[in-house]
Amino acid sequence: MRTLMGLLDRRGTGTSALGAAALVVVLSGCGQAAVGAAAAPAAVEEPEPIPVVEPTCIADYGSSYGSAAQLVAGAAVVVRASPTGASRGYKSYPLPPTSDDPATSPQTGMSPEEFAQFREEAALDLTAITVRVVEVIKGDVAVGDLVEVSQNMCTERPLPTDEGRDYLLALATSESGAPMSQLSDSGAAWQVRSDRTLVPVHPEDDLDVTSVDQLAALAAAAAPA
C-alpha cells in the first residue's frame, strides 16, 4: 500500500492531467447527448374542412371591407372561440320604419296593422350557435363567456359545432338579446391552426389575414390611447 501511495504521489501531476482529460471526454459526451435529445418542432395541426351545404336562399353577403384593418375597426367584437355544440332556432323580425325612404325601409308608410302583418310574413328562420370565448382581441366580452353567433340561412358554409373546432370571429352586435352575427359571410371567420395561423372559412376571403396575432396587433393599434 505504501509503495502504491508513493507511486501516486510521485506521479501526481501526470495522474491529474489524465483525470482532467477524462473529465473533458465525459463532459463532451454529455454535451453531445443533450444536443441529440433536443425535441423536434411540433407538427402544425390542420383543421378539418368546413362542410359545404345547400343554402336555403340566395343573397350576396360579400365583404364590404377592403382590408383587415377596416374589418377590425368595423367589428364590435373579435374573439377566438370554440363551439360548445349547442344551437337553437330563432326568428329574426324586420325592424319598424327607420327612414322615410321606401327604398331603404320598405315598411315606410305602413299602418300599425299592416306592419304587424309584414313583420310576421318577413320573419326569417335562423340558427344561432353557442361558442365559448377563449381569447379576446376586441370587444366587451371576457374569456369564458358564452356567446351566441347567428348563422344566416343563405350561407353555404355555416360553422360546424363539433368538438375540437377553433375559430377566430369578427362579429357585429344586434339589438338587445339577439345573437351576434359575422360581419361578412365571406371574410369574417377563420379556423385557427395549432400555431395560431389561420385558414379562412370561405375560400373567397381576400383580406389576407394570416394569423391571430396579426388581427390582435391591428386591434391594439386602433385602440384609443
mmCIF file of N, CA and C in Angstrom, residues 81-83 164-168 190-192:
data_model
loop_
_atom_site.group_PDB
_atom_site.id
_atom_site.type_symbol
_atom_site.label_atom_id
_atom_site.label_comp_id
_atom_site.label_asym_id
_atom_site.label_seq_id
_atom_site.Cartn_x
_atom_site.Cartn_y
_atom_site.Cartn_z
ATOM 1 N N ALA A 81 -62.728 31.585 -30.399
ATOM 2 C CA ALA A 81 -63.781 30.883 -29.667
ATOM 3 C C ALA A 81 -63.893 29.442 -30.130
ATOM 4 N N SER A 82 -64.397 28.612 -29.237
ATOM 5 C CA SER A 82 -64.626 27.197 -29.556
ATOM 6 C C SER A 82 -66.108 26.889 -29.408
ATOM 7 N N PRO A 83 -66.684 26.125 -30.326
ATOM 8 C CA PRO A 83 -68.111 25.804 -30.239
ATOM 9 C C PRO A 83 -68.396 24.873 -29.072
ATOM 10 N N GLY A 164 -63.570 20.367 -30.836
ATOM 11 C CA GLY A 164 -62.231 20.475 -31.394
ATOM 12 C C GLY A 164 -62.062 21.610 -32.382
ATOM 13 N N ARG A 165 -63.152 22.222 -32.828
ATOM 14 C CA ARG A 165 -63.044 23.366 -33.729
ATOM 15 C C ARG A 165 -62.536 24.582 -32.951
ATOM 16 N N ASP A 166 -61.760 25.418 -33.626
ATOM 17 C CA ASP A 166 -61.190 26.618 -33.016
ATOM 18 C C ASP A 166 -61.332 27.740 -34.035
ATOM 19 N N TYR A 167 -62.177 28.742 -33.716
ATOM 20 C CA TYR A 167 -62.487 29.798 -34.671
ATOM 21 C C TYR A 167 -61.946 31.149 -34.215
ATOM 22 N N LEU A 168 -61.674 32.007 -35.194
ATOM 23 C CA LEU A 168 -61.483 33.433 -34.954
ATOM 24 C C LEU A 168 -62.617 34.139 -35.671
ATOM 25 N N TRP A 190 -62.507 32.509 -39.458
ATOM 26 C CA TRP A 190 -61.347 31.691 -39.805
ATOM 27 C C TRP A 190 -61.245 30.527 -38.832
ATOM 28 N N GLN A 191 -60.635 29.451 -39.281
ATOM 29 C CA GLN A 191 -60.254 28.377 -38.378
ATOM 30 C C GLN A 191 -58.808 28.607 -37.940
ATOM 31 N N VAL A 192 -58.517 28.272 -36.685
ATOM 32 C CA VAL A 192 -57.193 28.537 -36.118
ATOM 33 C C VAL A 192 -56.377 27.250 -36.098
#
